[in-house]
Amino acid sequence: MASFCGWNHKKPIQTFRPYNIAHRGSNGELPEETEAAYLRAIEDGADFIETDVLASKDGHLICSHDVILDTTTDVANHSEFANRKRSYVVQGFNVTGWRYEIITFEEFILIALYANRVVGIYPEIKNPIFINQHSYYEITSDSYLAFIRATFVGIGPSKDSIVPPKDNYLGQPTDLVARAHALNLQVHPYTFRNENSFLHFDFHQDPYAEYEYWLNEIGVDGLFTYSLVVYTSTKSGQ
């Protein structure tokens, strides 16, 4: 869900084009959910920076997509932390990793606050017990959308829930965007990447074509993207 951070004297978030939302920072170029990735995202023109929020055992909120740190840190190369390696069952899977401090949610907020312009934050709660108790159809129902619009300005659904694919081709769009817009809720689907392996066959290995489809044909209000430079250059040329 989207929110804003900033001071009144700063340049506000633009409203003349769909929002550019940095998925875990500029992680197409730097390790995801790190200070460097978020600073690069802001430098590259992100309107919002997105993070995944997990709670640590001692009650701190940290920014991490996974419960292990191998994907974003070099902890495996530090023998002094070898005794902290543990195995757990998480969401039905056996995972092994280390306990190691990374960027906190407070630090994430400060990155946005101290930017030289207003930058929105877009936190995602990982493993949310309350939300997970409800089905997809419940949380995308008209009644639920009407309930959340009193607090939130937008929703960030998976793009496959808006246009379900089949055999890596686009299927028939659902009515989720239309129903959300009818309630004055913005729609910001995730995630848009430039690698061919993440593009549906309809786009013929052209990420620009995917952007155009979602912005002009589906009519979404913003995109979660890995490559901010490409997205920004696409829109600035129009």
PDB file of C-alpha atoms in Angstrom:
ATOM      1  CA  MET A   1       0.000   0.000   0.000  1.00  0.00           C
ATOM      2  CA  ALA A   2       1.313   3.440  -0.867  1.00  0.00           C
ATOM      3  CA  SER A   3       2.225   6.276   1.505  1.00  0.00           C
ATOM      4  CA  PHE A   4       4.315   9.432   1.344  1.00  0.00           C
ATOM      5  CA  CYS A   5       7.362  10.787   3.193  1.00  0.00           C
ATOM      6  CA  GLY A   6       8.727  14.289   2.844  1.00  0.00           C
ATOM      7  CA  TRP A   7       8.807  17.918   3.904  1.00  0.00           C
ATOM      8  CA  ASN A   8       6.671  20.700   2.506  1.00  0.00           C
ATOM      9  CA  HIS A   9       9.578  22.641   0.991  1.00  0.00           C
ATOM     10  CA  LYS A  10      10.680  19.773  -1.217  1.00  0.00           C
ATOM     11  CA  LYS A  11       9.692  19.202  -4.808  1.00  0.00           C
ATOM     12  CA  PRO A  12       6.542  17.043  -4.653  1.00  0.00           C
ATOM     13  CA  ILE A  13       6.026  13.703  -6.356  1.00  0.00           C
ATOM     14  CA  GLN A  14       5.114  14.187 -10.001  1.00  0.00           C
ATOM     15  CA  THR A  15       1.531  13.528 -11.083  1.00  0.00           C
ATOM     16  CA  PHE A  16       1.795  13.898 -14.878  1.00  0.00           C
ATOM     17  CA  ARG A  17       2.696  10.260 -15.616  1.00  0.00           C
ATOM     18  CA  PRO A  18       2.265   6.839 -13.969  1.00  0.00           C
ATOM     19  CA  TYR A  19       4.390   6.253 -10.899  1.00  0.00           C
ATOM     20  CA  ASN A  20       7.826   4.709 -11.144  1.00  0.00           C
ATOM     21  CA  ILE A  21       8.098   2.366  -8.141  1.00  0.00           C
ATOM     22  CA  ALA A  22      11.552   0.972  -7.376  1.00  0.00           C
ATOM     23  CA  HIS A  23      11.027  -2.680  -6.500  1.00  0.00           C
ATOM     24  CA  ARG A  24      13.438  -3.339  -3.593  1.00  0.00           C
ATOM     25  CA  GLY A  25      15.456  -0.364  -4.795  1.00  0.00           C
ATOM     26  CA  SER A  26      17.416  -0.277  -8.015  1.00  0.00           C
ATOM     27  CA  ASN A  27      18.120  -3.972  -7.668  1.00  0.00           C
ATOM     28  CA  GLY A  28      18.755  -4.553 -11.337  1.00  0.00           C
ATOM     29  CA  GLU A  29      22.088  -2.853 -10.712  1.00  0.00           C
ATOM     30  CA  LEU A  30      22.815  -3.247  -6.981  1.00  0.00           C
ATOM     31  CA  PRO A  31      21.985  -5.772  -4.220  1.00  0.00           C
ATOM     32  CA  GLU A  32      18.308  -5.491  -3.400  1.00  0.00           C
ATOM     33  CA  GLU A  33      16.945  -3.779  -0.279  1.00  0.00           C
ATOM     34  CA  THR A  34      20.257  -2.140   0.574  1.00  0.00           C
ATOM     35  CA  GLU A  35      20.970   1.509   1.233  1.00  0.00           C
ATOM     36  CA  ALA A  36      22.963   1.714  -1.998  1.00  0.00           C
ATOM     37  CA  ALA A  37      20.067   0.269  -4.023  1.00  0.00           C
ATOM     38  CA  TYR A  38      17.581   2.762  -2.594  1.00  0.00           C
ATOM     39  CA  LEU A  39      19.903   5.732  -3.070  1.00  0.00           C
ATOM     40  CA  ARG A  40      20.489   4.698  -6.680  1.00  0.00           C
ATOM     41  CA  ALA A  41      16.747   4.347  -7.221  1.00  0.00           C
ATOM     42  CA  ILE A  42      16.171   7.888  -5.982  1.00  0.00           C
ATOM     43  CA  GLU A  43      19.017   9.151  -8.150  1.00  0.00           C
ATOM     44  CA  ASP A  44      17.466   7.396 -11.152  1.00  0.00           C
ATOM     45  CA  GLY A  45      14.138   9.145 -10.581  1.00  0.00           C
ATOM     46  CA  ALA A  46      11.978   6.740  -8.572  1.00  0.00           C
ATOM     47  CA  ASP A  47       8.714   8.235  -7.335  1.00  0.00           C
ATOM     48  CA  PHE A  48       8.422   5.518  -4.688  1.00  0.00           C
ATOM     49  CA  ILE A  49      10.871   3.078  -3.155  1.00  0.00           C
ATOM     50  CA  GLU A  50       9.495  -0.319  -2.148  1.00  0.00           C
ATOM     51  CA  THR A  51      10.687  -2.617   0.576  1.00  0.00           C
ATOM     52  CA  ASP A  52       9.743  -5.910   2.177  1.00  0.00           C
ATOM     53  CA  VAL A  53       9.372  -5.719   5.943  1.00  0.00           C
ATOM     54  CA  LEU A  54      10.183  -8.589   8.295  1.00  0.00           C
ATOM     55  CA  ALA A  55      10.206  -8.636  12.093  1.00  0.00           C
ATOM     56  CA  SER A  56      13.371  -9.870  13.780  1.00  0.00           C
ATOM     57  CA  LYS A  57      13.322 -12.132  16.814  1.00  0.00           C
ATOM     58  CA  ASP A  58      14.139  -9.185  19.086  1.00  0.00           C
ATOM     59  CA  GLY A  59      11.260  -7.090  17.753  1.00  0.00           C
ATOM     60  CA  HIS A  60      12.973  -4.886  15.157  1.00  0.00           C
ATOM     61  CA  LEU A  61      11.595  -4.285  11.684  1.00  0.00           C
ATOM     62  CA  ILE A  62      14.134  -4.994   8.943  1.00  0.00           C
ATOM     63  CA  CYS A  63      14.069  -4.690   5.169  1.00  0.00           C
ATOM     64  CA  SER A  64      14.458  -8.102   3.590  1.00  0.00           C
ATOM     65  CA  HIS A  65      12.535 -10.199   1.106  1.00  0.00           C
ATOM     66  CA  ASP A  66      13.815 -13.487   2.524  1.00  0.00           C
ATOM     67  CA  VAL A  67      14.324 -14.919   5.980  1.00  0.00           C
ATOM     68  CA  ILE A  68      17.908 -15.785   5.026  1.00  0.00           C
ATOM     69  CA  LEU A  69      20.653 -13.335   4.100  1.00  0.00           C
ATOM     70  CA  ASP A  70      22.618 -15.253   1.493  1.00  0.00           C
ATOM     71  CA  THR A  71      21.064 -13.461  -1.483  1.00  0.00           C
ATOM     72  CA  THR A  72      21.881  -9.907  -0.393  1.00  0.00           C
ATOM     73  CA  THR A  73      24.973 -10.146   1.828  1.00  0.00           C
ATOM     74  CA  ASP A  74      28.388 -11.799   1.837  1.00  0.00           C
ATOM     75  CA  VAL A  75      27.801 -13.342   5.255  1.00  0.00           C
ATOM     76  CA  ALA A  76      28.757 -16.795   3.944  1.00  0.00           C
ATOM     77  CA  ASN A  77      32.303 -15.515   3.428  1.00  0.00           C
ATOM     78  CA  HIS A  78      32.718 -14.491   7.079  1.00  0.00           C
ATOM     79  CA  SER A  79      33.825 -17.403   9.226  1.00  0.00           C
ATOM     80  CA  GLU A  80      33.208 -15.400  12.397  1.00  0.00           C
ATOM     81  CA  PHE A  81      29.462 -15.779  11.809  1.00  0.00           C
ATOM     82  CA  ALA A  82      29.533 -19.500  11.025  1.00  0.00           C
ATOM     83  CA  ASN A  83      28.161 -20.396  14.465  1.00  0.00           C
ATOM     84  CA  ARG A  84      25.019 -18.390  13.734  1.00  0.00           C
ATOM     85  CA  LYS A  85      23.943 -20.571  10.845  1.00  0.00           C
ATOM     86  CA  ARG A  86      20.594 -22.252  11.513  1.00  0.00           C
ATOM     87  CA  SER A  87      17.974 -24.321   9.690  1.00  0.00           C
ATOM     88  CA  TYR A  88      14.263 -23.610  10.051  1.00  0.00           C
ATOM     89  CA  VAL A  89      10.988 -24.594   8.464  1.00  0.00           C
ATOM     90  CA  VAL A  90       9.460 -21.459   6.893  1.00  0.00           C
ATOM     91  CA  GLN A  91       6.172 -21.611   4.999  1.00  0.00           C
ATOM     92  CA  GLY A  92       6.582 -25.357   4.619  1.00  0.00           C
ATOM     93  CA  PHE A  93      10.156 -25.199   3.297  1.00  0.00           C
ATOM     94  CA  ASN A  94      13.368 -26.103   5.075  1.00  0.00           C
ATOM     95  CA  VAL A  95      15.753 -23.143   4.765  1.00  0.00           C
ATOM     96  CA  THR A  96      19.238 -22.514   6.054  1.00  0.00           C
ATOM     97  CA  GLY A  97      20.924 -19.157   6.596  1.00  0.00           C
ATOM     98  CA  TRP A  98      22.574 -16.767   9.046  1.00  0.00           C
ATOM     99  CA  ARG A  99      21.410 -14.129  11.470  1.00  0.00           C
ATOM    100  CA  TYR A 100      22.988 -10.883  10.426  1.00  0.00           C
ATOM    101  CA  GLU A 101      21.876  -7.253  10.785  1.00  0.00           C
ATOM    102  CA  ILE A 102      20.884  -5.477   7.547  1.00  0.00           C
ATOM    103  CA  ILE A 103      19.063  -2.218   6.829  1.00  0.00           C
ATOM    104  CA  THR A 104      16.203  -1.515   9.248  1.00  0.00           C
ATOM    105  CA  PHE A 105      12.793  -0.176   8.315  1.00  0.00           C
ATOM    106  CA  GLU A 106      13.610   3.002  10.235  1.00  0.00           C
ATOM    107  CA  GLU A 107      16.735   3.481   8.122  1.00  0.00           C
ATOM    108  CA  PHE A 108      14.659   2.880   5.008  1.00  0.00           C
ATOM    109  CA  ILE A 109      12.254   5.652   6.025  1.00  0.00           C
ATOM    110  CA  LEU A 110      15.150   8.020   6.689  1.00  0.00           C
ATOM    111  CA  ILE A 111      16.531   7.402   3.194  1.00  0.00           C
ATOM    112  CA  ALA A 112      13.257   8.710   1.776  1.00  0.00           C
ATOM    113  CA  LEU A 113      13.019  11.561   4.272  1.00  0.00           C
ATOM    114  CA  TYR A 114      16.513  12.859   3.550  1.00  0.00           C
ATOM    115  CA  ALA A 115      16.180  12.736  -0.230  1.00  0.00           C
ATOM    116  CA  ASN A 116      16.387  16.120  -1.956  1.00  0.00           C
ATOM    117  CA  ARG A 117      12.804  15.737  -3.189  1.00  0.00           C
ATOM    118  CA  VAL A 118       9.673  14.047  -1.907  1.00  0.00           C
ATOM    119  CA  VAL A 119       9.981  10.277  -2.328  1.00  0.00           C
ATOM    120  CA  GLY A 120       7.131   7.967  -1.394  1.00  0.00           C
ATOM    121  CA  ILE A 121       7.601   4.689   0.433  1.00  0.00           C
ATOM    122  CA  TYR A 122       5.779   1.481  -0.458  1.00  0.00           C
ATOM    123  CA  PRO A 123       6.276  -1.125   2.301  1.00  0.00           C
ATOM    124  CA  GLU A 124       5.158  -4.733   1.913  1.00  0.00           C
ATOM    125  CA  ILE A 125       4.665  -6.862   5.008  1.00  0.00           C
ATOM    126  CA  LYS A 126       6.163 -10.296   4.425  1.00  0.00           C
ATOM    127  CA  ASN A 127       4.245 -13.321   5.712  1.00  0.00           C
ATOM    128  CA  PRO A 128       1.251 -11.237   6.906  1.00  0.00           C
ATOM    129  CA  ILE A 129      -0.863 -13.546   9.048  1.00  0.00           C
ATOM    130  CA  PHE A 130      -4.051 -11.461   8.827  1.00  0.00           C
ATOM    131  CA  ILE A 131      -3.942 -11.118   5.038  1.00  0.00           C
ATOM    132  CA  ASN A 132      -2.967 -14.750   4.529  1.00  0.00           C
ATOM    133  CA  GLN A 133      -6.111 -15.838   6.352  1.00  0.00           C
ATOM    134  CA  HIS A 134      -8.152 -14.503   3.443  1.00  0.00           C
ATOM    135  CA  SER A 135      -8.368 -15.765  -0.109  1.00  0.00           C
ATOM    136  CA  TYR A 136      -7.365 -13.752  -3.168  1.00  0.00           C
ATOM    137  CA  TYR A 137     -11.029 -13.370  -4.077  1.00  0.00           C
ATOM    138  CA  GLU A 138     -11.816 -11.911  -0.662  1.00  0.00           C
ATOM    139  CA  ILE A 139      -9.071  -9.287  -0.741  1.00  0.00           C
ATOM    140  CA  THR A 140      -9.970  -8.215  -4.295  1.00  0.00           C
ATOM    141  CA  SER A 141     -13.724  -8.126  -3.726  1.00  0.00           C
ATOM    142  CA  ASP A 142     -15.654  -4.865  -4.096  1.00  0.00           C
ATOM    143  CA  SER A 143     -16.424  -4.838  -0.381  1.00  0.00           C
ATOM    144  CA  TYR A 144     -12.767  -5.205   0.595  1.00  0.00           C
ATOM    145  CA  LEU A 145     -11.613  -2.563  -1.895  1.00  0.00           C
ATOM    146  CA  ALA A 146     -14.270  -0.205  -0.532  1.00  0.00           C
ATOM    147  CA  PHE A 147     -13.022  -0.925   2.992  1.00  0.00           C
ATOM    148  CA  ILE A 148      -9.366  -0.125   2.296  1.00  0.00           C
ATOM    149  CA  ARG A 149      -9.968   3.014   0.235  1.00  0.00           C
ATOM    150  CA  ALA A 150     -10.667   4.918   3.456  1.00  0.00           C
ATOM    151  CA  THR A 151      -7.002   4.469   4.401  1.00  0.00           C
ATOM    152  CA  PHE A 152      -5.013   3.729   1.241  1.00  0.00           C
ATOM    153  CA  VAL A 153      -4.677   5.417  -2.130  1.00  0.00           C
ATOM    154  CA  GLY A 154      -3.665   2.378  -4.138  1.00  0.00           C
ATOM    155  CA  ILE A 155      -3.146  -1.364  -4.350  1.00  0.00           C
ATOM    156  CA  GLY A 156      -0.167  -3.341  -5.635  1.00  0.00           C
ATOM    157  CA  PRO A 157      -1.396  -6.662  -7.050  1.00  0.00           C
ATOM    158  CA  SER A 158       0.566  -9.168  -9.088  1.00  0.00           C
ATOM    159  CA  LYS A 159       0.310  -8.375 -12.790  1.00  0.00           C
ATOM    160  CA  ASP A 160      -0.684 -12.000 -13.396  1.00  0.00           C
ATOM    161  CA  SER A 161      -3.775 -11.406 -11.261  1.00  0.00           C
ATOM    162  CA  ILE A 162      -4.788  -8.585 -13.610  1.00  0.00           C
ATOM    163  CA  VAL A 163      -3.976 -10.345 -16.883  1.00  0.00           C
ATOM    164  CA  PRO A 164      -3.646 -14.085 -16.198  1.00  0.00           C
ATOM    165  CA  PRO A 165      -1.133 -15.692 -18.585  1.00  0.00           C
ATOM    166  CA  LYS A 166      -1.395 -19.079 -20.253  1.00  0.00           C
ATOM    167  CA  ASP A 167       1.618 -20.865 -21.735  1.00  0.00           C
ATOM    168  CA  ASN A 168       3.539 -17.580 -21.357  1.00  0.00           C
ATOM    169  CA  TYR A 169       1.035 -15.672 -23.497  1.00  0.00           C
ATOM    170  CA  LEU A 170      -1.260 -12.960 -22.143  1.00  0.00           C
ATOM    171  CA  GLY A 171      -4.790 -14.031 -21.368  1.00  0.00           C
ATOM    172  CA  GLN A 172      -8.013 -12.077 -20.998  1.00  0.00           C
ATOM    173  CA  PRO A 173      -7.705  -9.117 -18.588  1.00  0.00           C
ATOM    174  CA  THR A 174      -9.797  -9.258 -15.429  1.00  0.00           C
ATOM    175  CA  ASP A 175     -11.938  -6.359 -14.231  1.00  0.00           C
ATOM    176  CA  LEU A 176      -9.747  -5.619 -11.177  1.00  0.00           C
ATOM    177  CA  VAL A 177      -8.337  -2.352 -12.562  1.00  0.00           C
ATOM    178  CA  ALA A 178     -11.778  -1.067 -13.544  1.00  0.00           C
ATOM    179  CA  ARG A 179     -13.279  -1.954 -10.165  1.00  0.00           C
ATOM    180  CA  ALA A 180     -10.408  -0.332  -8.282  1.00  0.00           C
ATOM    181  CA  HIS A 181     -10.598   2.833 -10.393  1.00  0.00           C
ATOM    182  CA  ALA A 182     -14.349   3.017  -9.788  1.00  0.00           C
ATOM    183  CA  LEU A 183     -13.506   3.346  -6.088  1.00  0.00           C
ATOM    184  CA  ASN A 184     -10.749   5.927  -6.759  1.00  0.00           C
ATOM    185  CA  LEU A 185      -8.021   3.420  -5.932  1.00  0.00           C
ATOM    186  CA  GLN A 186      -4.852   3.449  -7.995  1.00  0.00           C
ATOM    187  CA  VAL A 187      -3.403   0.171  -9.276  1.00  0.00           C
ATOM    188  CA  HIS A 188       0.358  -0.491  -9.290  1.00  0.00           C
ATOM    189  CA  PRO A 189       1.123  -4.045 -10.470  1.00  0.00           C
ATOM    190  CA  TYR A 190       4.380  -5.920  -9.939  1.00  0.00           C
ATOM    191  CA  THR A 191       6.940  -6.806 -11.206  1.00  0.00           C
ATOM    192  CA  PHE A 192       8.463  -5.532 -14.473  1.00  0.00           C
ATOM    193  CA  ARG A 193      11.908  -6.763 -15.477  1.00  0.00           C
ATOM    194  CA  ASN A 194      13.938  -6.387 -18.651  1.00  0.00           C
ATOM    195  CA  GLU A 195      15.305  -9.923 -18.907  1.00  0.00           C
ATOM    196  CA  ASN A 196      13.766 -11.956 -21.724  1.00  0.00           C
ATOM    197  CA  SER A 197      12.991 -14.836 -19.377  1.00  0.00           C
ATOM    198  CA  PHE A 198      10.501 -12.619 -17.521  1.00  0.00           C
ATOM    199  CA  LEU A 199       8.696 -11.298 -20.602  1.00  0.00           C
ATOM    200  CA  HIS A 200       5.608 -12.922 -22.083  1.00  0.00           C
ATOM    201  CA  PHE A 201       5.930 -14.043 -25.694  1.00  0.00           C
ATOM    202  CA  ASP A 202       3.478 -11.312 -26.761  1.00  0.00           C
ATOM    203  CA  PHE A 203       6.168  -8.682 -26.216  1.00  0.00           C
ATOM    204  CA  HIS A 204       8.784 -10.306 -28.482  1.00  0.00           C
ATOM    205  CA  GLN A 205      11.612  -9.758 -25.975  1.00  0.00           C
ATOM    206  CA  ASP A 206      10.908  -6.009 -25.852  1.00  0.00           C
ATOM    207  CA  PRO A 207      10.425  -4.595 -22.317  1.00  0.00           C
ATOM    208  CA  TYR A 208       9.317  -1.276 -23.835  1.00  0.00           C
ATOM    209  CA  ALA A 209       6.372  -3.071 -25.425  1.00  0.00           C
ATOM    210  CA  GLU A 210       5.413  -4.479 -22.042  1.00  0.00           C
ATOM    211  CA  TYR A 211       5.466  -1.018 -20.452  1.00  0.00           C
ATOM    212  CA  GLU A 212       3.299   0.365 -23.246  1.00  0.00           C
ATOM    213  CA  TYR A 213       0.785  -2.457 -22.960  1.00  0.00           C
ATOM    214  CA  TRP A 214       0.269  -2.014 -19.234  1.00  0.00           C
ATOM    215  CA  LEU A 215       0.234   1.768 -19.229  1.00  0.00           C
ATOM    216  CA  ASN A 216      -1.831   2.397 -22.347  1.00  0.00           C
ATOM    217  CA  GLU A 217      -4.038  -0.666 -22.782  1.00  0.00           C
ATOM    218  CA  ILE A 218      -4.591  -1.833 -19.211  1.00  0.00           C
ATOM    219  CA  GLY A 219      -4.382   1.698 -17.797  1.00  0.00           C
ATOM    220  CA  VAL A 220      -2.494   1.087 -14.572  1.00  0.00           C
ATOM    221  CA  ASP A 221      -1.283   4.018 -12.473  1.00  0.00           C
ATOM    222  CA  GLY A 222       2.274   2.884 -11.829  1.00  0.00           C
ATOM    223  CA  LEU A 223       4.693  -0.012 -12.189  1.00  0.00           C
ATOM    224  CA  PHE A 224       7.004  -1.898  -9.865  1.00  0.00           C
ATOM    225  CA  THR A 225      10.163  -2.079 -11.939  1.00  0.00           C
ATOM    226  CA  TYR A 226      13.697  -3.406 -11.544  1.00  0.00           C
ATOM    227  CA  SER A 227      15.265  -1.137 -14.152  1.00  0.00           C
ATOM    228  CA  LEU A 228      14.457   2.459 -13.342  1.00  0.00           C
ATOM    229  CA  VAL A 229      16.722   3.941 -15.972  1.00  0.00           C
ATOM    230  CA  VAL A 230      14.961   2.091 -18.774  1.00  0.00           C
ATOM    231  CA  TYR A 231      11.503   2.963 -17.444  1.00  0.00           C
ATOM    232  CA  THR A 232      12.365   6.638 -16.985  1.00  0.00           C
ATOM    233  CA  SER A 233      13.924   6.904 -20.442  1.00  0.00           C
ATOM    234  CA  THR A 234      10.842   5.262 -21.934  1.00  0.00           C
ATOM    235  CA  LYS A 235       8.484   7.817 -20.436  1.00  0.00           C
ATOM    236  CA  SER A 236      10.703  10.876 -20.940  1.00  0.00           C
ATOM    237  CA  GLY A 237      10.773  10.201 -24.662  1.00  0.00           C
ATOM    238  CA  GLN A 238       7.009  10.503 -25.005  1.00  0.00           C
TER     239      GLN A 238
END
